[in-house]
């Protein structure tokens, strides 16, 4: 390891408005040495997540990312040295590795994973994206066959899997996404019943046309105006699975949230529930078994958007927030 370099991307400064390349800087130093109870990891894939941007605002379900620290982020990594029992060189793990080539982390912060090919599936369909879609839809949204399910950020990593699982469960599925190409992909390739381009304006009108019988389950990835439009179309005893609020992450969050929420919830007896995928990890095996079965049978298509090179990670996150990606975006090192 003596001539090996550990490149790191730091958050140079917390953005007060939109995230830009100027908020990051790259440095390099020698890889860290693992201490007792730690494992040295070589990072193979870094997950790009909308939440990366939300962590810059302050503490959420995890501590905030601070200026002049390695940018936080989940990754798939290979153990190269171990001073912890239960881990050996060659093992594959998921961890908050951060945006860097190498990380030394305590064993208790690692999740050991099977070495499956392609490894990228451990971040997409069999990783946080697939599990968030699975538990958020089935355990929070609780759709029944014949019901109408709407999902926002529908061409993204979580949303594209949500819609496909809802189809597998016999639901009518409406995807909400930015742009005609993404909408055509949802209905043409992924089998959604309808797609609404929220960038085309008149989202409420288009949604009402796409959901003539109303919405029974809304899987909300975006919050803001789209949540407001879906709320108005919810059916009696509908369920809203609050997964994220990407419309509020980049820049200054809008001053007003969805209007008319309390009244609608009462009159329609809606259940609106937030969730974090980590809450369901004790049931991971059940989810992975189902997801593997659906992928193997061709009923669940895996869409990945892989970008090469650690140096491209900031650009990849900025692009994800702008809607460049289709499916799960990640950086391969
Ligand atoms: N609760 C949990 O445990 C959990 C776990 C993982 C992820 N999440 C949440 O899941 C959501 C999806 O995250 P992801 O990391 O998988 O990203 P993603 O869906 O792969 O990509 C984000 C997508 O959001 C869309 N978007 C960006 N700005 C938007 C806006 N203002 N209004 C509507 N859509 C917008 C863009 O697509 P368009 O081209 O369609 O705009 C973009 O491609 C996020 O809200 C995230 O926080 C939650």
mmCIF file of N, CA and C in Angstrom, residues 178-255:
data_model
loop_
_atom_site.group_PDB
_atom_site.id
_atom_site.type_symbol
_atom_site.label_atom_id
_atom_site.label_comp_id
_atom_site.label_asym_id
_atom_site.label_seq_id
_atom_site.Cartn_x
_atom_site.Cartn_y
_atom_site.Cartn_z
ATOM 1 N N UNK A 178 -40.046 14.167 -15.074
ATOM 2 C CA UNK A 178 -39.724 15.370 -15.831
ATOM 3 C C UNK A 178 -39.333 15.057 -17.271
ATOM 4 N N UNK A 179 -40.165 15.473 -18.207
ATOM 5 C CA UNK A 179 -39.810 15.347 -19.629
ATOM 6 C C UNK A 179 -40.524 14.209 -20.336
ATOM 7 N N UNK A 180 -40.718 14.421 -21.648
ATOM 8 C CA UNK A 180 -41.448 13.441 -22.477
ATOM 9 C C UNK A 180 -40.688 12.122 -22.585
ATOM 10 N N UNK A 181 -39.346 12.197 -22.734
ATOM 11 C CA UNK A 181 -38.564 10.972 -22.912
ATOM 12 C C UNK A 181 -38.719 10.046 -21.721
ATOM 13 N N UNK A 182 -38.613 10.628 -20.520
ATOM 14 C CA UNK A 182 -38.761 9.801 -19.317
ATOM 15 C C UNK A 182 -40.173 9.203 -19.258
ATOM 16 N N UNK A 183 -41.176 10.027 -19.596
ATOM 17 C CA UNK A 183 -42.569 9.539 -19.542
ATOM 18 C C UNK A 183 -42.783 8.408 -20.549
ATOM 19 N N UNK A 184 -42.242 8.569 -21.760
ATOM 20 C CA UNK A 184 -42.388 7.515 -22.765
ATOM 21 C C UNK A 184 -41.690 6.237 -22.322
ATOM 22 N N UNK A 185 -40.553 6.392 -21.646
ATOM 23 C CA UNK A 185 -39.812 5.226 -21.146
ATOM 24 C C UNK A 185 -40.648 4.489 -20.083
ATOM 25 N N UNK A 186 -41.307 5.251 -19.211
ATOM 26 C CA UNK A 186 -42.108 4.630 -18.145
ATOM 27 C C UNK A 186 -43.253 3.795 -18.720
ATOM 28 N N UNK A 187 -43.943 4.355 -19.710
ATOM 29 C CA UNK A 187 -45.096 3.624 -20.265
ATOM 30 C C UNK A 187 -44.629 2.567 -21.290
ATOM 31 N N UNK A 188 -43.588 2.897 -22.051
ATOM 32 C CA UNK A 188 -43.148 1.975 -23.100
ATOM 33 C C UNK A 188 -42.336 0.815 -22.568
ATOM 34 N N UNK A 189 -41.300 1.112 -21.779
ATOM 35 C CA UNK A 189 -40.351 0.069 -21.332
ATOM 36 C C UNK A 189 -40.764 -0.580 -20.018
ATOM 37 N N UNK A 190 -41.256 0.245 -19.092
ATOM 38 C CA UNK A 190 -41.501 -0.297 -17.745
ATOM 39 C C UNK A 190 -42.947 -0.713 -17.517
ATOM 40 N N UNK A 191 -43.818 -0.452 -18.485
ATOM 41 C CA UNK A 191 -45.195 -0.945 -18.379
ATOM 42 C C UNK A 191 -46.104 -0.138 -17.481
ATOM 43 N N UNK A 192 -45.738 1.113 -17.147
ATOM 44 C CA UNK A 192 -46.660 1.956 -16.379
ATOM 45 C C UNK A 192 -47.904 2.200 -17.243
ATOM 46 N N UNK A 193 -49.040 2.413 -16.603
ATOM 47 C CA UNK A 193 -50.276 2.641 -17.366
ATOM 48 C C UNK A 193 -50.364 4.055 -17.909
ATOM 49 N N UNK A 194 -49.771 5.008 -17.197
ATOM 50 C CA UNK A 194 -49.795 6.407 -17.643
ATOM 51 C C UNK A 194 -48.614 7.126 -17.027
ATOM 52 N N UNK A 195 -48.220 8.222 -17.670
ATOM 53 C CA UNK A 195 -47.129 9.031 -17.105
ATOM 54 C C UNK A 195 -47.467 10.501 -17.296
ATOM 55 N N UNK A 196 -47.130 11.292 -16.296
ATOM 56 C CA UNK A 196 -47.413 12.731 -16.323
ATOM 57 C C UNK A 196 -46.084 13.480 -16.276
ATOM 58 N N UNK A 197 -45.903 14.377 -17.241
ATOM 59 C CA UNK A 197 -44.689 15.196 -17.297
ATOM 60 C C UNK A 197 -44.934 16.466 -16.485
ATOM 61 N N UNK A 198 -44.358 16.514 -15.278
ATOM 62 C CA UNK A 198 -44.649 17.671 -14.402
ATOM 63 C C UNK A 198 -43.983 18.948 -14.896
ATOM 64 N N UNK A 199 -43.042 18.811 -15.842
ATOM 65 C CA UNK A 199 -42.373 20.016 -16.360
ATOM 66 C C UNK A 199 -43.193 20.669 -17.472
ATOM 67 N N UNK A 200 -44.258 19.987 -17.876
ATOM 68 C CA UNK A 200 -45.095 20.477 -18.958
ATOM 69 C C UNK A 200 -46.126 21.495 -18.448
ATOM 70 N N UNK A 201 -46.130 21.763 -17.134
ATOM 71 C CA UNK A 201 -47.148 22.645 -16.553
ATOM 72 C C UNK A 201 -48.450 21.874 -16.381
ATOM 73 N N UNK A 202 -49.445 22.486 -15.766
ATOM 74 C CA UNK A 202 -50.777 21.881 -15.620
ATOM 75 C C UNK A 202 -50.712 20.453 -15.073
ATOM 76 N N UNK A 203 -49.881 20.254 -14.037
ATOM 77 C CA UNK A 203 -49.701 18.899 -13.483
ATOM 78 C C UNK A 203 -51.015 18.336 -12.943
ATOM 79 N N UNK A 204 -51.785 19.188 -12.255
ATOM 80 C CA UNK A 204 -53.022 18.688 -11.651
ATOM 81 C C UNK A 204 -53.980 18.178 -12.732
ATOM 82 N N UNK A 205 -54.109 18.973 -13.806
ATOM 83 C CA UNK A 205 -55.036 18.597 -14.884
ATOM 84 C C UNK A 205 -54.591 17.273 -15.526
ATOM 85 N N UNK A 206 -53.303 17.165 -15.781
ATOM 86 C CA UNK A 206 -52.781 15.946 -16.416
ATOM 87 C C UNK A 206 -52.941 14.741 -15.494
ATOM 88 N N UNK A 207 -52.745 14.974 -14.199
ATOM 89 C CA UNK A 207 -52.902 13.868 -13.242
ATOM 90 C C UNK A 207 -54.357 13.419 -13.167
ATOM 91 N N UNK A 208 -55.257 14.388 -13.177
ATOM 92 C CA UNK A 208 -56.692 14.055 -13.093
ATOM 93 C C UNK A 208 -57.111 13.243 -14.315
ATOM 94 N N UNK A 209 -56.537 13.586 -15.468
ATOM 95 C CA UNK A 209 -56.857 12.825 -16.687
ATOM 96 C C UNK A 209 -56.264 11.416 -16.613
ATOM 97 N N UNK A 210 -55.067 11.320 -15.993
ATOM 98 C CA UNK A 210 -54.408 10.011 -15.919
ATOM 99 C C UNK A 210 -55.021 9.118 -14.847
ATOM 100 N N UNK A 211 -55.696 9.751 -13.864
ATOM 101 C CA UNK A 211 -56.281 8.991 -12.753
ATOM 102 C C UNK A 211 -57.766 9.304 -12.646
ATOM 103 N N UNK A 212 -58.568 8.885 -13.640
ATOM 104 C CA UNK A 212 -59.989 9.252 -13.621
ATOM 105 C C UNK A 212 -60.733 8.683 -12.412
ATOM 106 N N UNK A 213 -60.230 7.596 -11.831
ATOM 107 C CA UNK A 213 -60.874 7.018 -10.645
ATOM 108 C C UNK A 213 -60.197 7.440 -9.351
ATOM 109 N N UNK A 214 -59.318 8.463 -9.423
ATOM 110 C CA UNK A 214 -58.625 8.931 -8.222
ATOM 111 C C UNK A 214 -57.396 8.069 -7.905
ATOM 112 N N UNK A 215 -56.702 8.474 -6.843
ATOM 113 C CA UNK A 215 -55.462 7.791 -6.431
ATOM 114 C C UNK A 215 -55.692 7.120 -5.082
ATOM 115 N N UNK A 216 -55.314 5.851 -4.988
ATOM 116 C CA UNK A 216 -55.454 5.139 -3.710
ATOM 117 C C UNK A 216 -54.161 5.170 -2.899
ATOM 118 N N UNK A 217 -53.032 5.071 -3.614
ATOM 119 C CA UNK A 217 -51.735 5.109 -2.933
ATOM 120 C C UNK A 217 -50.847 6.093 -3.680
ATOM 121 N N UNK A 218 -50.314 7.075 -2.952
ATOM 122 C CA UNK A 218 -49.342 7.983 -3.563
ATOM 123 C C UNK A 218 -47.997 7.779 -2.874
ATOM 124 N N UNK A 219 -46.978 7.409 -3.644
ATOM 125 C CA UNK A 219 -45.615 7.233 -3.129
ATOM 126 C C UNK A 219 -44.880 8.532 -3.420
ATOM 127 N N UNK A 220 -44.648 9.315 -2.368
ATOM 128 C CA UNK A 220 -44.137 10.685 -2.554
ATOM 129 C C UNK A 220 -42.620 10.760 -2.381
ATOM 130 N N UNK A 221 -41.937 11.041 -3.479
ATOM 131 C CA UNK A 221 -40.484 11.242 -3.437
ATOM 132 C C UNK A 221 -40.111 12.714 -3.463
ATOM 133 N N UNK A 222 -41.088 13.605 -3.702
ATOM 134 C CA UNK A 222 -40.715 14.983 -4.050
ATOM 135 C C UNK A 222 -41.316 16.078 -3.166
ATOM 136 N N UNK A 223 -42.438 15.849 -2.524
ATOM 137 C CA UNK A 223 -43.080 16.899 -1.724
ATOM 138 C C UNK A 223 -43.586 18.040 -2.606
ATOM 139 N N UNK A 224 -43.762 19.230 -1.994
ATOM 140 C CA UNK A 224 -44.089 20.457 -2.739
ATOM 141 C C UNK A 224 -45.385 20.379 -3.536
ATOM 142 N N UNK A 225 -45.352 21.011 -4.715
ATOM 143 C CA UNK A 225 -46.567 21.154 -5.533
ATOM 144 C C UNK A 225 -47.141 19.817 -6.007
ATOM 145 N N UNK A 226 -46.247 18.851 -6.268
ATOM 146 C CA UNK A 226 -46.744 17.557 -6.769
ATOM 147 C C UNK A 226 -47.492 16.828 -5.662
ATOM 148 N N UNK A 227 -46.987 16.940 -4.442
ATOM 149 C CA UNK A 227 -47.717 16.356 -3.302
ATOM 150 C C UNK A 227 -49.084 17.022 -3.169
ATOM 151 N N UNK A 228 -49.120 18.335 -3.337
ATOM 152 C CA UNK A 228 -50.397 19.060 -3.227
ATOM 153 C C UNK A 228 -51.378 18.569 -4.289
ATOM 154 N N UNK A 229 -50.884 18.397 -5.518
ATOM 155 C CA UNK A 229 -51.771 17.944 -6.603
ATOM 156 C C UNK A 229 -52.288 16.531 -6.319
ATOM 157 N N UNK A 230 -51.426 15.656 -5.847
ATOM 158 C CA UNK A 230 -51.852 14.271 -5.582
ATOM 159 C C UNK A 230 -52.833 14.213 -4.418
ATOM 160 N N UNK A 231 -52.585 15.030 -3.381
ATOM 161 C CA UNK A 231 -53.487 15.048 -2.222
ATOM 162 C C UNK A 231 -54.926 15.311 -2.651
ATOM 163 N N UNK A 232 -55.094 16.243 -3.586
ATOM 164 C CA UNK A 232 -56.453 16.602 -4.018
ATOM 165 C C UNK A 232 -57.138 15.459 -4.749
ATOM 166 N N UNK A 233 -56.350 14.536 -5.273
ATOM 167 C CA UNK A 233 -56.946 13.443 -6.057
ATOM 168 C C UNK A 233 -57.038 12.136 -5.268
ATOM 169 N N UNK A 234 -56.664 12.186 -3.979
ATOM 170 C CA UNK A 234 -56.681 10.938 -3.196
ATOM 171 C C UNK A 234 -58.114 10.455 -2.976
ATOM 172 N N UNK A 235 -58.285 9.147 -3.016
ATOM 173 C CA UNK A 235 -59.584 8.535 -2.728
ATOM 174 C C UNK A 235 -59.770 8.360 -1.222
ATOM 175 N N UNK A 236 -61.002 8.120 -0.837
ATOM 176 C CA UNK A 236 -61.318 7.848 0.557
ATOM 177 C C UNK A 236 -60.422 6.726 1.085
ATOM 178 N N UNK A 237 -59.853 6.914 2.259
ATOM 179 C CA UNK A 237 -58.974 5.939 2.916
ATOM 180 C C UNK A 237 -57.720 5.626 2.105
ATOM 181 N N UNK A 238 -57.282 6.622 1.339
ATOM 182 C CA UNK A 238 -56.030 6.466 0.591
ATOM 183 C C UNK A 238 -54.826 6.543 1.520
ATOM 184 N N UNK A 239 -53.671 6.069 0.999
ATOM 185 C CA UNK A 239 -52.426 6.073 1.785
ATOM 186 C C UNK A 239 -51.355 6.840 1.024
ATOM 187 N N UNK A 240 -50.635 7.687 1.764
ATOM 188 C CA UNK A 240 -49.511 8.414 1.164
ATOM 189 C C UNK A 240 -48.247 7.964 1.884
ATOM 190 N N UNK A 241 -47.333 7.349 1.133
ATOM 191 C CA UNK A 241 -46.048 6.919 1.704
ATOM 192 C C UNK A 241 -45.047 8.043 1.457
ATOM 193 N N UNK A 242 -44.661 8.735 2.517
ATOM 194 C CA UNK A 242 -43.741 9.884 2.378
ATOM 195 C C UNK A 242 -42.315 9.373 2.442
ATOM 196 N N UNK A 243 -41.696 9.299 1.274
ATOM 197 C CA UNK A 243 -40.353 8.734 1.150
ATOM 198 C C UNK A 243 -39.289 9.833 1.162
ATOM 199 N N UNK A 244 -39.577 10.966 0.521
ATOM 200 C CA UNK A 244 -38.598 12.048 0.444
ATOM 201 C C UNK A 244 -39.254 13.290 -0.110
ATOM 202 N N UNK A 245 -38.479 14.363 -0.166
ATOM 203 C CA UNK A 245 -39.030 15.659 -0.612
ATOM 204 C C UNK A 245 -37.995 16.367 -1.475
ATOM 205 N N UNK A 246 -37.612 15.717 -2.565
ATOM 206 C CA UNK A 246 -36.482 16.217 -3.352
ATOM 207 C C UNK A 246 -36.701 17.636 -3.870
ATOM 208 N N UNK A 247 -37.969 18.053 -4.035
ATOM 209 C CA UNK A 247 -38.202 19.418 -4.537
ATOM 210 C C UNK A 247 -37.717 20.467 -3.530
ATOM 211 N N UNK A 248 -37.462 20.044 -2.286
ATOM 212 C CA UNK A 248 -37.062 20.993 -1.234
ATOM 213 C C UNK A 248 -35.566 20.910 -0.894
ATOM 214 N N UNK A 249 -34.811 20.006 -1.545
ATOM 215 C CA UNK A 249 -33.439 19.758 -1.084
ATOM 216 C C UNK A 249 -32.425 20.782 -1.602
ATOM 217 N N UNK A 250 -32.524 21.135 -2.894
ATOM 218 C CA UNK A 250 -31.449 21.910 -3.507
ATOM 219 C C UNK A 250 -31.844 23.380 -3.556
ATOM 220 N N UNK A 251 -31.140 24.203 -2.801
ATOM 221 C CA UNK A 251 -31.495 25.623 -2.730
ATOM 222 C C UNK A 251 -32.253 25.889 -1.457
ATOM 223 N N UNK A 252 -32.955 26.998 -1.446
ATOM 224 C CA UNK A 252 -33.693 27.388 -0.242
ATOM 225 C C UNK A 252 -35.068 26.723 -0.302
ATOM 226 N N UNK A 253 -35.431 25.912 0.718
ATOM 227 C CA UNK A 253 -36.742 25.254 0.676
ATOM 228 C C UNK A 253 -37.875 26.274 0.532
ATOM 229 N N UNK A 254 -38.919 25.899 -0.235
ATOM 230 C CA UNK A 254 -39.996 26.861 -0.483
ATOM 231 C C UNK A 254 -40.729 27.170 0.819
ATOM 232 N N UNK A 255 -41.211 28.398 0.917
ATOM 233 C CA UNK A 255 -41.809 28.863 2.173
ATOM 234 C C UNK A 255 -43.133 28.161 2.463
#
